[in-house]
Amino acid sequence: MIRSIMLRRIVVATAIIAAPAYAMLHPRLVAAVPAVNSTASVAPTMLRLTFQEALEPAMSRITMVDSARRAVALGAVVADAADPKTLVATLKAPVGQGRYTVNWQAAGADGHPMRGSYTFTVAASHAH
């Protein structure tokens, strides 16, 4: 009985210690342009997503949809040459006013892809 209790405590303690370290191994979005939940006065011409670690661009994706869930055409997703933590995708055409959702998949050095999404709103109809 005492061995069982001790074993459970060791397992729980190990999980508590290991969980934050494991979570740090995976990409986490730390900044975006347009910003998460922002309202842009000018329509974006590109998306820039920055993560807390360097990425494997070949295993990373960005897609964008409008409020009707129609895909917005993007160019190739590439790593920023000056910052391997940042993915960049250029919009192929200007977008109008409305709410947009950016969906991302990013993989770090361990190759395990993480996914997420965020929204932003465009209050102006043309890029400047």
The first five atom37 places (N, CA, C, CB, O) and aatype in JSON, in Angstrom:
{
  "aatype": [12, 9, 1, 15, 9, 12, 10, 1, 1, 9, 19, 19, 0, 16, 0, 9, 9, 0, 0, 14, 0, 18, 0, 12, 10, 8, 14, 1, 10, 19, 0, 0, 19, 14, 0, 19, 2, 15, 16, 0, 15, 19, 0, 14, 16, 12, 10, 1, 10, 16, 13, 5, 6, 0, 10, 6, 14, 0, 12, 15, 1, 9, 16, 12, 19, 3, 15, 0, 1, 1, 0, 19, 0, 10, 7, 0, 19, 19, 0, 3, 0, 0, 3, 14, 11, 16, 10, 19, 0, 16, 10, 11, 0, 14, 19, 7, 5, 7, 1, 18, 16, 19, 2, 17, 5, 0, 0, 7, 0, 3, 7, 8, 14, 12, 1, 7, 15, 18, 16, 13, 16, 19, 0, 0, 15, 8, 0, 8],
  "atom_mask": [
    [1, 1, 1, 1, 1],
    [1, 1, 1, 1, 1],
    [1, 1, 1, 1, 1],
    [1, 1, 1, 1, 1],
    [1, 1, 1, 1, 1],
    [1, 1, 1, 1, 1],
    [1, 1, 1, 1, 1],
    [1, 1, 1, 1, 1],
    [1, 1, 1, 1, 1],
    [1, 1, 1, 1, 1],
    [1, 1, 1, 1, 1],
    [1, 1, 1, 1, 1],
    [1, 1, 1, 1, 1],
    [1, 1, 1, 1, 1],
    [1, 1, 1, 1, 1],
    [1, 1, 1, 1, 1],
    [1, 1, 1, 1, 1],
    [1, 1, 1, 1, 1],
    [1, 1, 1, 1, 1],
    [1, 1, 1, 1, 1],
    [1, 1, 1, 1, 1],
    [1, 1, 1, 1, 1],
    [1, 1, 1, 1, 1],
    [1, 1, 1, 1, 1],
    [1, 1, 1, 1, 1],
    [1, 1, 1, 1, 1],
    [1, 1, 1, 1, 1],
    [1, 1, 1, 1, 1],
    [1, 1, 1, 1, 1],
    [1, 1, 1, 1, 1],
    [1, 1, 1, 1, 1],
    [1, 1, 1, 1, 1],
    [1, 1, 1, 1, 1],
    [1, 1, 1, 1, 1],
    [1, 1, 1, 1, 1],
    [1, 1, 1, 1, 1],
    [1, 1, 1, 1, 1],
    [1, 1, 1, 1, 1],
    [1, 1, 1, 1, 1],
    [1, 1, 1, 1, 1],
    [1, 1, 1, 1, 1],
    [1, 1, 1, 1, 1],
    [1, 1, 1, 1, 1],
    [1, 1, 1, 1, 1],
    [1, 1, 1, 1, 1],
    [1, 1, 1, 1, 1],
    [1, 1, 1, 1, 1],
    [1, 1, 1, 1, 1],
    [1, 1, 1, 1, 1],
    [1, 1, 1, 1, 1],
    [1, 1, 1, 1, 1],
    [1, 1, 1, 1, 1],
    [1, 1, 1, 1, 1],
    [1, 1, 1, 1, 1],
    [1, 1, 1, 1, 1],
    [1, 1, 1, 1, 1],
    [1, 1, 1, 1, 1],
    [1, 1, 1, 1, 1],
    [1, 1, 1, 1, 1],
    [1, 1, 1, 1, 1],
    [1, 1, 1, 1, 1],
    [1, 1, 1, 1, 1],
    [1, 1, 1, 1, 1],
    [1, 1, 1, 1, 1],
    [1, 1, 1, 1, 1],
    [1, 1, 1, 1, 1],
    [1, 1, 1, 1, 1],
    [1, 1, 1, 1, 1],
    [1, 1, 1, 1, 1],
    [1, 1, 1, 1, 1],
    [1, 1, 1, 1, 1],
    [1, 1, 1, 1, 1],
    [1, 1, 1, 1, 1],
    [1, 1, 1, 1, 1],
    [1, 1, 1, 0, 1],
    [1, 1, 1, 1, 1],
    [1, 1, 1, 1, 1],
    [1, 1, 1, 1, 1],
    [1, 1, 1, 1, 1],
    [1, 1, 1, 1, 1],
    [1, 1, 1, 1, 1],
    [1, 1, 1, 1, 1],
    [1, 1, 1, 1, 1],
    [1, 1, 1, 1, 1],
    [1, 1, 1, 1, 1],
    [1, 1, 1, 1, 1],
    [1, 1, 1, 1, 1],
    [1, 1, 1, 1, 1],
    [1, 1, 1, 1, 1],
    [1, 1, 1, 1, 1],
    [1, 1, 1, 1, 1],
    [1, 1, 1, 1, 1],
    [1, 1, 1, 1, 1],
    [1, 1, 1, 1, 1],
    [1, 1, 1, 1, 1],
    [1, 1, 1, 0, 1],
    [1, 1, 1, 1, 1],
    [1, 1, 1, 0, 1],
    [1, 1, 1, 1, 1],
    [1, 1, 1, 1, 1],
    [1, 1, 1, 1, 1],
    [1, 1, 1, 1, 1],
    [1, 1, 1, 1, 1],
    [1, 1, 1, 1, 1],
    [1, 1, 1, 1, 1],
    [1, 1, 1, 1, 1],
    [1, 1, 1, 1, 1],
    [1, 1, 1, 0, 1],
    [1, 1, 1, 1, 1],
    [1, 1, 1, 1, 1],
    [1, 1, 1, 0, 1],
    [1, 1, 1, 1, 1],
    [1, 1, 1, 1, 1],
    [1, 1, 1, 1, 1],
    [1, 1, 1, 1, 1],
    [1, 1, 1, 0, 1],
    [1, 1, 1, 1, 1],
    [1, 1, 1, 1, 1],
    [1, 1, 1, 1, 1],
    [1, 1, 1, 1, 1],
    [1, 1, 1, 1, 1],
    [1, 1, 1, 1, 1],
    [1, 1, 1, 1, 1],
    [1, 1, 1, 1, 1],
    [1, 1, 1, 1, 1],
    [1, 1, 1, 1, 1],
    [1, 1, 1, 1, 1],
    [1, 1, 1, 1, 1]
  ],
  "atom_positions": [
    [[0.82, -1.19, 0.0], [0.0, 0.0, 0.0], [0.87, 1.26, 0.0], [-0.93, 0.0, 1.2], [0.63, 2.19, -0.77]],
    [[1.87, 1.28, 0.87], [2.75, 2.45, 0.95], [3.55, 2.58, -0.35], [3.71, 2.34, 2.16], [3.76, 3.69, -0.83]],
    [[3.99, 1.44, -0.91], [4.71, 1.48, -2.19], [3.82, 2.06, -3.28], [5.19, 0.08, -2.58], [4.29, 2.85, -4.11]],
    [[2.56, 1.68, -3.29], [1.62, 2.17, -4.29], [1.44, 3.69, -4.17], [0.26, 1.45, -4.14], [1.42, 4.4, -5.18]],
    [[1.32, 4.17, -2.96], [1.16, 5.61, -2.73], [2.42, 6.35, -3.17], [0.86, 5.9, -1.24], [2.34, 7.38, -3.83]],
    [[3.58, 5.82, -2.81], [4.84, 6.45, -3.19], [5.01, 6.46, -4.71], [6.03, 5.71, -2.53], [5.45, 7.46, -5.28]],
    [[4.65, 5.36, -5.36], [4.76, 5.29, -6.81], [3.85, 6.33, -7.47], [4.41, 3.87, -7.31], [4.26, 7.0, -8.41]],
    [[2.62, 6.46, -6.97], [1.7, 7.46, -7.51], [2.27, 8.86, -7.34], [0.33, 7.36, -6.82], [2.18, 9.68, -8.26]],
    [[2.84, 9.14, -6.19], [3.42, 10.47, -5.94], [4.58, 10.75, -6.89], [3.89, 10.59, -4.48], [4.73, 11.87, -7.39]],
    [[5.4, 9.74, -7.14], [6.53, 9.91, -8.06], [6.02, 10.18, -9.48], [7.44, 8.67, -8.03], [6.54, 11.05, -10.17]],
    [[5.01, 9.43, -9.9], [4.45, 9.61, -11.24], [3.85, 11.01, -11.37], [3.38, 8.54, -11.53], [4.08, 11.68, -12.38]],
    [[3.09, 11.44, -10.38], [2.47, 12.77, -10.42], [3.54, 13.86, -10.43], [1.52, 12.97, -9.21], [3.46, 14.81, -11.22]],
    [[4.54, 13.73, -9.58], [5.61, 14.73, -9.53], [6.36, 14.8, -10.85], [6.59, 14.41, -8.38], [6.69, 15.89, -11.32]],
    [[6.63, 13.66, -11.45], [7.32, 13.63, -12.74], [6.48, 14.31, -13.81], [7.64, 12.18, -13.16], [7.0, 15.08, -14.62]],
    [[5.18, 14.04, -13.82], [4.28, 14.66, -14.8], [4.24, 16.17, -14.63], [2.87, 14.07, -14.67], [4.25, 16.91, -15.61]],
    [[4.2, 16.62, -13.4], [4.15, 18.07, -13.13], [5.43, 18.74, -13.6], [3.93, 18.33, -11.63], [5.39, 19.84, -14.16]],
    [[6.55, 18.1, -13.38], [7.83, 18.67, -13.78], [8.01, 18.59, -15.3], [8.99, 17.94, -13.08], [8.51, 19.54, -15.9]],
    [[7.62, 17.5, -15.91], [7.86, 17.28, -17.34], [6.88, 18.03, -18.24], [7.78, 15.81, -17.65], [7.25, 18.41, -19.35]],
    [[5.66, 18.27, -17.79], [4.64, 18.89, -18.65], [5.07, 20.25, -19.19], [3.35, 19.04, -17.89], [4.97, 20.46, -20.4]],
    [[5.55, 21.17, -18.37], [5.97, 22.46, -18.93], [7.13, 22.32, -19.91], [6.37, 23.41, -17.82], [7.17, 23.02, -20.93]],
    [[8.07, 21.45, -19.64], [9.2, 21.25, -20.55], [8.72, 20.69, -21.88], [10.25, 20.31, -19.92], [9.2, 21.11, -22.93]],
    [[7.78, 19.74, -21.86], [7.24, 19.16, -23.08], [6.5, 20.23, -23.88], [6.3, 17.98, -22.76], [6.65, 20.31, -25.1]],
    [[5.71, 21.05, -23.2], [4.95, 22.1, -23.89], [5.88, 23.1, -24.55], [4.03, 22.81, -22.91], [5.53, 23.65, -25.6]],
    [[7.04, 23.36, -23.96], [7.98, 24.32, -24.53], [8.63, 23.79, -25.8], [9.04, 24.66, -23.5], [9.23, 24.57, -26.55]],
    [[8.54, 22.5, -26.07], [9.15, 21.93, -27.27], [8.34, 22.2, -28.52], [9.31, 20.44, -27.09], [8.83, 21.98, -29.63]],
    [[7.13, 22.68, -28.38], [6.24, 22.87, -29.52], [6.05, 24.35, -29.82], [4.89, 22.21, -29.26], [6.04, 25.18, -28.91]],
    [[5.9, 24.69, -31.1], [5.71, 26.08, -31.48], [4.47, 26.69, -30.83], [5.61, 26.2, -33.0], [3.41, 26.06, -30.77]],
    [[4.63, 27.91, -30.35], [3.52, 28.67, -29.77], [3.55, 30.04, -30.41], [3.62, 28.75, -28.19], [4.59, 30.7, -30.42]],
    [[2.41, 30.48, -30.93], [2.31, 31.79, -31.56], [2.52, 32.88, -30.51], [0.95, 31.97, -32.28], [1.83, 32.89, -29.49]],
    [[3.45, 33.79, -30.76], [3.71, 34.87, -29.8], [3.4, 36.25, -30.37], [5.16, 34.83, -29.35], [3.24, 37.2, -29.6]],
    [[3.31, 36.38, -31.69], [2.97, 37.66, -32.31], [2.46, 37.41, -33.72], [4.19, 38.62, -32.33], [2.81, 36.42, -34.36]],
    [[1.63, 38.32, -34.19], [1.09, 38.19, -35.54], [0.81, 39.58, -36.11], [-0.2, 37.34, -35.55], [0.51, 40.52, -35.39]],
    [[0.93, 39.68, -37.44], [0.56, 40.88, -38.18], [-0.3, 40.43, -39.34], [1.82, 41.71, -38.66], [0.19, 39.69, -40.2]],
    [[-1.57, 40.85, -39.39], [-2.29, 41.64, -38.42], [-2.37, 40.92, -37.07], [-3.7, 41.96, -38.93], [-2.3, 39.69, -36.99]],
    [[-2.5, 41.71, -36.02], [-2.5, 41.17, -34.67], [-3.76, 40.37, -34.37], [-2.35, 42.29, -33.66], [-4.81, 40.58, -34.98]],
    [[-3.64, 39.46, -33.44], [-4.76, 38.62, -32.99], [-5.88, 39.53, -32.47], [-4.3, 37.62, -31.89], [-5.64, 40.42, -31.66]],
    [[-7.1, 39.28, -32.95], [-8.31, 40.01, -32.54], [-8.23, 41.51, -32.78], [-8.57, 39.76, -31.08], [-8.9, 42.28, -32.1]],
    [[-7.42, 41.92, -33.75], [-7.27, 43.36, -34.01], [-8.26, 43.82, -35.08], [-5.84, 43.67, -34.45], [-8.88, 43.01, -35.77]],
    [[-8.37, 45.14, -35.2], [-9.09, 45.76, -36.29], [-8.08, 46.59, -37.06], [-10.31, 46.63, -35.79], [-7.49, 47.52, -36.52]],
    [[-7.89, 46.25, -38.32], [-6.93, 46.95, -39.16], [-7.63, 48.05, -39.94], [-6.23, 45.96, -40.14], [-8.7, 47.83, -40.5]],
    [[-7.04, 49.23, -39.95], [-7.61, 50.33, -40.73], [-7.19, 50.25, -42.19], [-7.19, 51.68, -40.13], [-7.77, 50.91, -43.06]],
    [[-6.17, 49.43, -42.46], [-5.69, 49.19, -43.82], [-5.66, 47.68, -44.03], [-4.26, 49.83, -44.04], [-5.18, 46.93, -43.18]],
    [[-6.17, 47.23, -45.17], [-6.16, 45.8, -45.47], [-4.72, 45.3, -45.55], [-6.92, 45.5, -46.79], [-3.87, 45.97, -46.15]],
    [[-4.42, 44.15, -44.97], [-3.05, 43.63, -45.02], [-2.69, 43.14, -46.42], [-2.87, 42.5, -44.01], [-3.56, 42.76, -47.2]],
    [[-1.41, 43.17, -46.71], [-0.91, 42.6, -47.96], [-0.15, 41.31, -47.7], [-0.01, 43.62, -48.7], [0.17, 40.56, -48.62]],
    [[0.15, 41.07, -46.41], [0.83, 39.83, -46.03], [0.47, 39.48, -44.59], [2.36, 39.97, -46.19], [-0.01, 40.32, -43.83]],
    [[0.71, 38.22, -44.25], [0.55, 37.73, -42.89], [1.94, 37.4, -42.36], [-0.4, 36.48, -42.82], [2.75, 36.81, -43.07]],
    [[2.22, 37.79, -41.11], [3.49, 37.47, -40.45], [3.16, 36.85, -39.1], [4.41, 38.76, -40.27], [2.59, 37.51, -38.24]],
    [[3.51, 35.61, -38.93], [3.25, 34.9, -37.68], [4.59, 34.54, -37.04], [2.38, 33.63, -37.92], [5.42, 33.87, -37.66]],
    [[4.79, 34.99, -35.81], [6.04, 34.74, -35.11], [5.79, 33.78, -33.95], [6.66, 36.06, -34.6], [4.83, 33.95, -33.19]],
    [[6.64, 32.8, -33.83], [6.52, 31.76, -32.81], [7.69, 31.86, -31.84], [6.46, 30.36, -33.46], [8.64, 32.61, -32.09]],
    [[7.64, 31.12, -30.75], [8.68, 31.22, -29.73], [9.91, 30.4, -30.08], [8.14, 30.78, -28.4], [10.9, 30.44, -29.34]],
    [[9.88, 29.65, -31.17], [11.04, 28.86, -31.56], [11.17, 28.81, -33.07], [10.94, 27.43, -30.99], [10.22, 29.1, -33.79]],
    [[12.35, 28.45, -33.54], [12.58, 28.3, -34.98], [11.69, 27.18, -35.53], [14.08, 27.99, -35.27], [11.4, 26.21, -34.83]],
    [[11.27, 27.35, -36.78], [10.3, 26.44, -37.38], [10.9, 25.64, -38.53], [9.1, 27.21, -37.87], [11.95, 25.98, -39.08]],
    [[10.2, 24.57, -38.88], [10.48, 23.79, -40.08], [9.46, 24.24, -41.13], [10.38, 22.21, -39.8], [8.34, 23.75, -41.14]],
    [[9.83, 25.17, -42.02], [8.87, 25.73, -42.98], [8.17, 24.68, -43.84], [9.56, 26.7, -43.87], [6.99, 24.84, -44.17]],
    [[8.86, 23.6, -44.19], [8.25, 22.57, -45.04], [7.08, 21.88, -44.34], [9.29, 21.54, -45.44], [6.22, 21.3, -45.0]],
    [[7.05, 21.94, -43.02], [5.97, 21.29, -42.26], [5.0, 22.32, -41.68], [6.57, 20.44, -41.14], [4.19, 21.98, -40.81]],
    [[5.08, 23.55, -42.14], [4.25, 24.63, -41.6], [3.34, 25.18, -42.69], [5.13, 25.76, -41.02], [3.71, 25.21, -43.86]],
    [[2.13, 25.6, -42.29], [1.15, 26.13, -43.24], [0.42, 27.32, -42.64], [0.15, 25.04, -43.65], [0.3, 27.44, -41.42]],
    [[-0.07, 28.18, -43.52], [-0.98, 29.26, -43.13], [-2.09, 29.28, -44.16], [-0.23, 30.65, -43.03], [-1.82, 29.24, -45.36]],
    [[-3.33, 29.35, -43.7], [-4.47, 29.57, -44.59], [-5.3, 30.69, -43.99], [-5.32, 28.26, -44.77], [-5.19, 31.0, -42.8]],
    [[-6.14, 31.3, -44.82], [-6.98, 32.4, -44.36], [-8.33, 32.28, -45.03], [-6.33, 33.79, -44.66], [-8.41, 31.97, -46.22]],
    [[-9.4, 32.52, -44.27], [-10.76, 32.48, -44.81], [-11.5, 33.74, -44.39], [-11.53, 31.21, -44.34], [-11.18, 34.36, -43.37]],
    [[-12.49, 34.12, -45.2], [-13.31, 35.27, -44.84], [-14.47, 34.82, -43.96], [-13.84, 36.0, -46.11], [-14.54, 33.65, -43.58]],
    [[-15.37, 35.74, -43.63], [-16.46, 35.41, -42.7], [-17.43, 34.38, -43.27], [-17.21, 36.66, -42.33], [-18.16, 33.74, -42.52]],
    [[-17.45, 34.21, -44.6], [-18.29, 33.19, -45.23], [-17.52, 31.88, -45.41], [-18.81, 33.69, -46.6], [-18.01, 30.96, -46.06]],
    [[-16.32, 31.79, -44.83], [-15.45, 30.62, -44.86], [-14.89, 30.35, -46.26], [-16.19, 29.41, -44.37], [-14.49, 29.23, -46.57]],
    [[-14.87, 31.39, -47.11], [-14.25, 31.28, -48.43], [-12.75, 31.5, -48.27], [-14.86, 32.3, -49.44], [-12.31, 32.4, -47.56]],
    [[-11.97, 30.67, -48.94], [-10.51, 30.77, -48.86], [-10.02, 32.06, -49.49], [-9.84, 29.56, -49.53], [-10.5, 32.48, -50.54]],
    [[-9.06, 32.68, -48.84], [-8.35, 33.84, -49.38], [-7.04, 33.31, -49.96], [-8.1, 34.97, -48.27], [-6.29, 32.61, -49.27]],
    [[-6.77, 33.63, -51.22], [-5.57, 33.12, -51.89], [-4.31, 33.73, -51.3], [-5.63, 33.39, -53.4], [-4.16, 34.95, -51.22]],
    [[-3.4, 32.85, -50.89], [-2.11, 33.27, -50.33], [-0.99, 32.71, -51.18], [-1.97, 32.81, -48.86], [-1.14, 31.66, -51.82]],
    [[0.13, 33.41, -51.19], [1.33, 32.89, -51.83], [1.95, 31.82, -50.94], [0.0, 0.0, 0.0], [1.39, 31.44, -49.91]],
    [[3.1, 31.35, -51.34], [3.8, 30.32, -50.56], [4.13, 30.82, -49.16], [5.1, 29.89, -51.28], [4.43, 32.0, -48.96]],
    [[4.06, 29.92, -48.21], [4.44, 30.23, -46.83], [5.94, 30.0, -46.72], [3.64, 29.35, -45.79], [6.43, 28.91, -47.0]],
    [[6.65, 31.04, -46.3], [8.11, 30.95, -46.19], [8.56, 31.45, -44.83], [8.79, 31.76, -47.32], [7.86, 32.22, -44.17]],
    [[9.72, 31.0, -44.42], [10.33, 31.51, -43.2], [10.96, 32.86, -43.52], [11.38, 30.51, -42.6], [11.55, 33.03, -44.59]],
    [[10.85, 33.8, -42.61], [11.5, 35.09, -42.76], [13.02, 34.86, -42.76], [11.07, 36.09, -41.61], [13.55, 34.22, -41.85]],
    [[13.7, 35.37, -43.77], [15.15, 35.15, -43.88], [15.91, 35.7, -42.68], [15.67, 35.8, -45.16], [16.96, 35.17, -42.32]],
    [[15.39, 36.75, -42.06], [16.07, 37.37, -40.92], [15.65, 36.77, -39.58], [15.81, 38.85, -40.9], [16.3, 37.0, -38.56]],
    [[14.55, 35.99, -39.58], [14.04, 35.45, -38.32], [13.4, 34.08, -38.57], [13.01, 36.42, -37.68], [12.25, 34.03, -39.02]],
    [[14.09, 32.98, -38.29], [13.55, 31.64, -38.54], [12.36, 31.28, -37.65], [14.64, 30.62, -38.36], [11.79, 30.2, -37.8]],
    [[11.99, 32.16, -36.73], [10.81, 31.95, -35.89], [9.55, 32.51, -36.55], [11.01, 32.59, -34.52], [8.44, 32.32, -36.04]],
    [[9.71, 33.21, -37.68], [8.6, 33.91, -38.31], [8.26, 33.31, -39.66], [8.92, 35.38, -38.47], [9.13, 33.09, -40.5]],
    [[6.96, 33.04, -39.86], [6.43, 32.6, -41.15], [5.76, 33.79, -41.83], [5.43, 31.41, -40.99], [5.13, 34.61, -41.16]],
    [[5.9, 33.87, -43.15], [5.32, 34.97, -43.91], [4.55, 34.38, -45.09], [6.42, 35.96, -44.4], [5.02, 33.46, -45.75]],
    [[3.36, 34.93, -45.33], [2.57, 34.57, -46.51], [1.99, 35.85, -47.09], [1.43, 33.53, -46.15], [1.39, 36.64, -46.36]],
    [[2.16, 36.06, -48.39], [1.65, 37.25, -49.06], [0.25, 36.96, -49.6], [2.6, 37.7, -50.2], [0.0, 35.9, -50.17]],
    [[-0.66, 37.93, -49.42], [-1.99, 37.8, -50.0], [-1.87, 38.02, -51.51], [-3.01, 38.81, -49.36], [-1.21, 38.96, -51.94]],
    [[-2.51, 37.17, -52.3], [-2.41, 37.28, -53.76], [-3.28, 38.4, -54.32], [-2.8, 35.96, -54.4], [-3.03, 38.87, -55.43]],
    [[-4.29, 38.83, -53.57], [-5.18, 39.9, -54.01], [-5.65, 40.68, -52.79], [-6.4, 39.34, -54.82], [-5.68, 40.14, -51.68]],
    [[-6.01, 41.94, -52.98], [-6.5, 42.73, -51.85], [-7.79, 42.13, -51.28], [-6.74, 44.19, -52.28], [-8.58, 41.52, -52.0]],
    [[-7.98, 42.31, -49.99], [-9.22, 41.86, -49.35], [-10.05, 43.07, -48.96], [-8.91, 40.97, -48.1], [-9.52, 44.17, -48.76]],
    [[-11.35, 42.86, -48.85], [-12.25, 43.94, -48.49], [-12.52, 43.98, -47.0], [0.0, 0.0, 0.0], [-11.89, 43.28, -46.21]],
    [[-13.46, 44.82, -46.64], [-13.86, 44.93, -45.25], [-14.43, 43.6, -44.78], [-14.88, 46.06, -45.05], [-15.01, 42.85, -45.57]],
    [[-14.25, 43.32, -43.51], [-14.83, 42.11, -42.95], [-13.93, 41.45, -41.93], [0.0, 0.0, 0.0], [-12.85, 41.94, -41.6]],
    [[-14.41, 40.33, -41.46], [-13.68, 39.56, -40.45], [-13.02, 38.37, -41.14], [-14.63, 39.09, -39.3], [-13.62, 37.7, -41.97]],
    [[-11.77, 38.12, -40.78], [-11.0, 37.04, -41.38], [-10.43, 36.13, -40.3], [-9.86, 37.62, -42.25], [-10.13, 36.57, -39.19]],
    [[-10.29, 34.86, -40.65], [-9.69, 33.89, -39.74], [-8.42, 33.36, -40.38], [-10.68, 32.72, -39.43], [-8.4, 32.93, -41.53]],
    [[-7.35, 33.4, -39.6], [-6.05, 32.86, -40.02], [-5.87, 31.53, -39.3], [-4.87, 33.86, -39.7], [-5.92, 31.47, -38.07]],
    [[-5.65, 30.48, -40.06], [-5.39, 29.14, -39.49], [-3.92, 28.82, -39.75], [-6.33, 28.04, -40.13], [-3.41, 29.05, -40.85]],
    [[-3.25, 28.31, -38.75], [-1.84, 27.99, -38.92], [-1.51, 26.61, -38.4], [-0.98, 29.02, -38.21], [-2.16, 26.07, -37.5]],
    [[-0.49, 26.06, -39.0], [0.13, 24.82, -38.53], [1.62, 25.08, -38.56], [-0.28, 23.55, -39.41], [2.16, 25.51, -39.59]],
    [[2.29, 24.83, -37.46], [3.73, 25.07, -37.39], [4.41, 23.9, -36.7], [4.03, 26.4, -36.63], [3.9, 23.36, -35.72]],
    [[5.55, 23.53, -37.22], [6.33, 22.44, -36.63], [7.72, 22.96, -36.29], [6.42, 21.21, -37.6], [8.36, 23.66, -37.07]],
    [[8.16, 22.6, -35.1], [9.5, 22.99, -34.66], [10.5, 21.88, -34.94], [0.0, 0.0, 0.0], [10.25, 21.01, -35.78]],
    [[11.61, 21.93, -34.25], [12.7, 20.98, -34.47], [12.29, 19.53, -34.22], [13.87, 21.33, -33.59], [12.85, 18.62, -34.83]],
    [[11.32, 19.32, -33.33], [10.91, 17.94, -33.04], [9.99, 17.37, -34.11], [10.2, 17.88, -31.69], [9.68, 16.18, -34.09]],
    [[9.55, 18.22, -35.07], [8.72, 17.76, -36.17], [7.25, 17.59, -35.84], [0.0, 0.0, 0.0], [6.46, 17.24, -36.71]],
    [[6.86, 17.83, -34.59], [5.46, 17.67, -34.19], [4.69, 18.95, -34.51], [5.36, 17.33, -32.68], [5.0, 20.0, -33.94]],
    [[3.7, 18.88, -35.41], [2.97, 20.09, -35.77], [1.96, 20.51, -34.7], [2.25, 19.88, -37.1], [1.26, 19.68, -34.12]],
    [[1.9, 21.8, -34.46], [0.89, 22.39, -33.59], [0.0, 23.23, -34.49], [1.53, 23.26, -32.42], [0.43, 23.73, -35.52]],
    [[-1.27, 23.38, -34.09], [-2.22, 24.13, -34.89], [-2.91, 25.18, -34.04], [-3.27, 23.19, -35.52], [-3.02, 25.06, -32.82]],
    [[-3.36, 26.21, -34.72], [-4.11, 27.25, -34.03], [-4.77, 28.16, -35.05], [0.0, 0.0, 0.0], [-4.6, 27.99, -36.26]],
    [[-5.51, 29.11, -34.56], [-6.15, 30.08, -35.43], [-6.42, 31.36, -34.65], [-7.47, 29.52, -36.03], [-6.42, 31.37, -33.42]],
    [[-6.64, 32.42, -35.39], [-7.04, 33.68, -34.77], [-7.81, 34.49, -35.8], [-5.8, 34.47, -34.25], [-7.78, 34.19, -36.99]],
    [[-8.5, 35.51, -35.33], [-9.28, 36.36, -36.22], [-8.77, 37.8, -36.15], [-10.77, 36.3, -35.88], [-8.15, 38.22, -35.18]],
    [[-9.08, 38.52, -37.21], [-8.86, 39.97, -37.24], [-9.92, 40.55, -38.16], [-7.39, 40.34, -37.72], [-10.54, 39.83, -38.95]],
    [[-10.13, 41.85, -38.07], [-11.14, 42.54, -38.86], [-10.47, 43.62, -39.69], [-12.24, 43.13, -37.96], [-9.55, 44.3, -39.22]],
    [[-10.94, 43.79, -40.93], [-10.48, 44.88, -41.78], [-11.6, 45.9, -41.83], [-10.1, 44.37, -43.22], [-12.72, 45.6, -42.23]],
    [[-11.28, 47.14, -41.42], [-12.27, 48.21, -41.41], [-12.21, 49.03, -42.69], [-12.07, 49.11, -40.2], [-13.14, 49.78, -42.98]],
    [[-11.14, 48.9, -43.46], [-11.0, 49.61, -44.73], [-11.07, 48.59, -45.86], [-9.65, 50.41, -44.78], [-10.82, 47.41, -45.64]],
    [[-11.41, 49.05, -47.04], [-11.62, 48.09, -48.12], [-10.43, 47.9, -49.05], [-12.78, 48.5, -48.91], [-10.45, 46.96, -49.86]],
    [[-9.41, 48.73, -48.99], [-8.28, 48.59, -49.92], [-6.97, 48.74, -49.19], [-8.38, 49.63, -51.04], [-6.85, 49.5, -48.23]],
    [[-5.97, 48.0, -49.66], [-4.61, 48.14, -49.11], [-4.02, 49.45, -49.61], [-3.69, 46.93, -49.51], [-4.33, 49.9, -50.71]],
    [[-3.19, 50.05, -48.79], [-2.52, 51.31, -49.17], [-1.04, 51.11, -49.25], [-2.83, 52.43, -48.18], [-0.31, 52.04, -49.56]]
  ]
}
